[in-house]
Amino acid sequence: MFSIIQAAGWPIWPLIACSILALAIIIERFISLKTAKVAPPRLLDEVLSVTRTSVPGPDVVSQLEKNSALGEVLASGLRAVNSDPHCSEDDLRATMEGAGRLVAQRLENYLTALGTIASAAPLLGLFGTVVGMIEIFGSQAPGSTGGGNPAQLAHGISIALYNTAFGLVVAIPSLIFWRYFRGRVDAYLLTLELSSEHLVRHLKSLRK
């Protein structure tokens, strides 16, 4: 591996940094976007069951808020009803939408950076290719003798090829995981929106 890095020259170091950063983001997002941490499947049913006759107290709401991202959104609606039992449906929706926006921002953490790496890595590889081409042309300069400098020519070819290949190696997985996480976040946000709407209708019927 070290010999490859030496052959690729200094332009490969930004690509190595991008690959380390991309790997760290991918691991972090896999951990943070687990279903149990974002939207446990039976959480909404449990909340509806607990609120079948009345809105639970602050202690139960606090525990719900710490349960998951979905619990945080649902807890914001229950807290709004606890603080003002006569709050309007529009105020209740606005409160839960505000909590949902904060949760959405957390779910989308680092996805922009991962998408940027996926877009920038091929360009960094292209930059390394250009540097390699400069090396190649330098080895064939008019002042060189014996048909040019073979060592410099080989080094230029190595820089050009290794950087192009490594740029694609970094970019392709980054793009795949960016699309995967983007789809996963969108699915979670839809679940949060539908669950919030269900709770709003439930609380509305509870206060009739």
Short mmCIF file of C-alpha atoms in Angstrom, two decimals:
data_model
loop_
_atom_site.label_atom_id
_atom_site.label_comp_id
_atom_site.label_asym_id
_atom_site.label_seq_id
_atom_site.Cartn_x
_atom_site.Cartn_y
_atom_site.Cartn_z
CA MET A 1 0.00 0.00 0.00
CA PHE A 2 2.78 2.41 0.88
CA SER A 3 4.48 1.71 -2.45
CA ILE A 4 1.21 2.57 -4.24
CA ILE A 5 0.96 5.84 -2.32
CA GLN A 6 4.55 6.65 -3.26
CA ALA A 7 3.87 5.85 -6.92
CA ALA A 8 0.72 8.00 -6.89
CA GLY A 9 2.61 11.04 -5.62
CA TRP A 10 1.49 13.88 -3.39
CA PRO A 11 -1.89 14.49 -5.17
CA ILE A 12 -3.27 11.28 -3.60
CA TRP A 13 -3.10 12.64 -0.03
CA PRO A 14 -6.30 14.75 -0.32
CA LEU A 15 -8.03 11.62 -1.65
CA ILE A 16 -6.81 9.58 1.31
CA ALA A 17 -8.16 12.25 3.67
CA CYS A 18 -11.50 12.16 1.84
CA SER A 19 -11.64 8.36 2.07
CA ILE A 20 -11.02 8.42 5.84
CA LEU A 21 -13.65 11.12 6.34
CA ALA A 22 -16.18 9.27 4.16
CA LEU A 23 -15.62 6.03 6.07
CA ALA A 24 -16.09 7.81 9.41
CA ILE A 25 -19.35 9.41 8.21
CA ILE A 26 -20.69 6.10 6.88
CA ILE A 27 -20.00 4.30 10.17
CA GLU A 28 -21.51 7.16 12.21
CA ARG A 29 -24.65 7.29 10.06
CA PHE A 30 -25.15 3.51 10.28
CA ILE A 31 -25.08 3.82 14.08
CA SER A 32 -27.25 6.96 14.29
CA LEU A 33 -29.88 5.86 11.77
CA LYS A 34 -30.79 2.58 13.41
CA THR A 35 -34.54 2.03 13.46
CA ALA A 36 -34.57 1.63 17.24
CA LYS A 37 -33.00 5.08 17.65
CA VAL A 38 -35.22 6.88 15.14
CA ALA A 39 -38.65 5.27 14.77
CA PRO A 40 -39.32 2.10 16.81
CA PRO A 41 -42.11 0.19 15.04
CA ARG A 42 -44.53 -0.14 17.98
CA LEU A 43 -43.90 3.20 19.67
CA LEU A 44 -46.92 4.97 18.18
CA ASP A 45 -49.26 2.16 19.23
CA GLU A 46 -47.87 2.31 22.76
CA VAL A 47 -48.38 6.08 22.92
CA LEU A 48 -51.94 5.79 21.65
CA SER A 49 -52.60 3.08 24.22
CA VAL A 50 -51.24 5.17 27.09
CA THR A 51 -53.26 8.22 25.99
CA ARG A 52 -56.48 6.31 25.43
CA THR A 53 -58.24 8.01 28.36
CA SER A 54 -56.01 10.96 29.26
CA VAL A 55 -52.74 12.68 28.50
CA PRO A 56 -49.86 11.26 30.60
CA GLY A 57 -47.94 13.40 33.07
CA PRO A 58 -44.59 15.18 32.55
CA ASP A 59 -42.52 12.21 33.79
CA VAL A 60 -43.94 9.85 31.19
CA VAL A 61 -43.58 12.50 28.49
CA SER A 62 -39.91 13.02 29.42
CA GLN A 63 -39.26 9.29 29.15
CA LEU A 64 -40.96 9.23 25.75
CA GLU A 65 -38.82 12.14 24.57
CA LYS A 66 -35.63 10.24 25.42
CA ASN A 67 -36.83 7.06 23.71
CA SER A 68 -36.10 8.00 20.09
CA ALA A 69 -36.47 10.71 17.45
CA LEU A 70 -40.12 9.72 16.93
CA GLY A 71 -40.63 9.81 20.70
CA GLU A 72 -39.24 13.33 20.76
CA VAL A 73 -41.75 14.52 18.17
CA LEU A 74 -44.70 12.79 19.85
CA ALA A 75 -43.61 14.08 23.27
CA SER A 76 -43.66 17.66 21.97
CA GLY A 77 -47.37 17.28 21.16
CA LEU A 78 -48.20 15.73 24.53
CA ARG A 79 -46.24 18.45 26.32
CA ALA A 80 -48.12 21.13 24.42
CA VAL A 81 -51.44 19.63 25.54
CA ASN A 82 -50.20 19.34 29.13
CA SER A 83 -49.15 22.99 29.21
CA ASP A 84 -52.35 24.20 27.54
CA PRO A 85 -55.25 21.68 27.53
CA HIS A 86 -57.26 24.03 25.30
CA CYS A 87 -54.58 24.64 22.67
CA SER A 88 -55.89 24.70 19.14
CA GLU A 89 -55.23 21.98 16.60
CA ASP A 90 -53.15 24.40 14.54
CA ASP A 91 -50.94 25.24 17.54
CA LEU A 92 -50.51 21.55 18.27
CA ARG A 93 -49.49 20.84 14.67
CA ALA A 94 -47.09 23.81 14.68
CA THR A 95 -45.41 22.57 17.87
CA MET A 96 -44.92 19.08 16.48
CA GLU A 97 -43.73 20.41 13.13
CA GLY A 98 -41.10 22.49 14.92
CA ALA A 99 -39.87 19.42 16.81
CA GLY A 100 -39.92 17.47 13.54
CA ARG A 101 -37.70 20.02 11.82
CA LEU A 102 -35.11 19.75 14.59
CA VAL A 103 -35.19 15.95 14.34
CA ALA A 104 -34.91 16.12 10.53
CA GLN A 105 -31.83 18.29 10.81
CA ARG A 106 -30.17 15.72 13.09
CA LEU A 107 -31.10 12.85 10.77
CA GLU A 108 -29.47 14.68 7.85
CA ASN A 109 -26.23 15.36 9.72
CA TYR A 110 -23.09 14.83 7.60
CA LEU A 111 -25.05 13.74 4.52
CA THR A 112 -24.08 16.97 2.75
CA ALA A 113 -20.42 16.28 3.55
CA LEU A 114 -20.71 12.72 2.21
CA GLY A 115 -22.36 13.99 -0.99
CA THR A 116 -19.60 16.60 -1.36
CA ILE A 117 -16.93 13.90 -1.07
CA ALA A 118 -18.73 11.81 -3.71
CA SER A 119 -18.69 14.83 -6.06
CA ALA A 120 -15.19 16.09 -5.25
CA ALA A 121 -13.27 12.79 -5.29
CA PRO A 122 -13.37 12.34 -9.10
CA LEU A 123 -12.22 15.96 -9.50
CA LEU A 124 -9.32 15.37 -7.11
CA GLY A 125 -8.47 12.24 -9.11
CA LEU A 126 -8.58 14.33 -12.29
CA PHE A 127 -6.28 16.87 -10.68
CA GLY A 128 -3.82 14.06 -9.94
CA THR A 129 -4.13 12.94 -13.56
CA VAL A 130 -3.23 16.43 -14.76
CA VAL A 131 -0.23 16.50 -12.44
CA GLY A 132 0.85 13.14 -13.89
CA MET A 133 0.46 14.47 -17.43
CA ILE A 134 2.65 17.43 -16.54
CA GLU A 135 5.28 14.96 -15.32
CA ILE A 136 5.00 13.02 -18.59
CA PHE A 137 5.38 16.12 -20.74
CA GLY A 138 8.30 17.23 -18.57
CA SER A 139 10.08 13.97 -19.27
CA GLN A 140 9.70 14.61 -23.01
CA ALA A 141 10.94 18.20 -22.89
CA PRO A 142 13.09 19.30 -25.88
CA GLY A 143 16.13 19.66 -23.63
CA SER A 144 16.03 16.01 -22.54
CA THR A 145 18.37 13.50 -24.19
CA GLY A 146 18.04 9.84 -25.07
CA GLY A 147 14.38 10.05 -25.90
CA GLY A 148 13.40 11.57 -22.59
CA ASN A 149 13.71 10.47 -18.99
CA PRO A 150 12.15 6.98 -18.62
CA ALA A 151 11.99 7.17 -14.82
CA GLN A 152 10.18 10.51 -14.92
CA LEU A 153 7.89 9.22 -17.67
CA ALA A 154 6.97 6.14 -15.61
CA HIS A 155 6.41 8.27 -12.51
CA GLY A 156 4.10 10.60 -14.42
CA ILE A 157 2.07 7.65 -15.73
CA SER A 158 1.81 6.23 -12.20
CA ILE A 159 0.54 9.53 -10.82
CA ALA A 160 -2.03 9.86 -13.60
CA LEU A 161 -3.42 6.31 -13.36
CA TYR A 162 -3.34 5.81 -9.60
CA ASN A 163 -5.05 9.12 -8.85
CA THR A 164 -7.76 8.52 -11.44
CA ALA A 165 -8.45 5.05 -10.05
CA PHE A 166 -8.35 6.12 -6.40
CA GLY A 167 -10.66 9.04 -7.09
CA LEU A 168 -13.25 6.63 -8.48
CA VAL A 169 -12.70 4.17 -5.62
CA VAL A 170 -13.54 6.93 -3.13
CA ALA A 171 -16.37 8.50 -5.11
CA ILE A 172 -18.41 5.43 -6.04
CA PRO A 173 -18.98 4.01 -2.51
CA SER A 174 -19.55 7.53 -1.16
CA LEU A 175 -22.26 8.14 -3.77
CA ILE A 176 -23.88 4.74 -3.11
CA PHE A 177 -24.02 5.29 0.66
CA TRP A 178 -25.16 8.89 0.24
CA ARG A 179 -28.13 7.73 -1.82
CA TYR A 180 -28.82 4.91 0.65
CA PHE A 181 -28.81 7.19 3.69
CA ARG A 182 -30.80 9.84 1.82
CA GLY A 183 -33.54 7.31 1.06
CA ARG A 184 -33.48 6.02 4.63
CA VAL A 185 -33.84 9.53 6.08
CA ASP A 186 -36.72 10.32 3.71
CA ALA A 187 -38.50 7.14 4.82
CA TYR A 188 -38.00 8.05 8.48
CA LEU A 189 -39.32 11.57 7.92
CA LEU A 190 -42.44 10.18 6.27
CA THR A 191 -42.96 7.86 9.25
CA LEU A 192 -42.55 10.79 11.67
CA GLU A 193 -45.01 12.90 9.68
CA LEU A 194 -47.68 10.19 9.50
CA SER A 195 -47.27 9.31 13.18
CA SER A 196 -47.56 12.95 14.19
CA GLU A 197 -50.73 13.35 12.16
CA HIS A 198 -52.17 10.21 13.76
CA LEU A 199 -51.43 11.53 17.26
CA VAL A 200 -52.97 14.91 16.47
CA ARG A 201 -56.21 13.27 15.36
CA HIS A 202 -56.13 11.03 18.45
CA LEU A 203 -55.68 13.98 20.82
CA LYS A 204 -58.42 15.88 19.02
CA SER A 205 -60.87 13.01 19.55
CA LEU A 206 -59.73 12.68 23.17
CA ARG A 207 -60.69 16.27 23.97
CA LYS A 208 -64.20 16.01 22.50
#
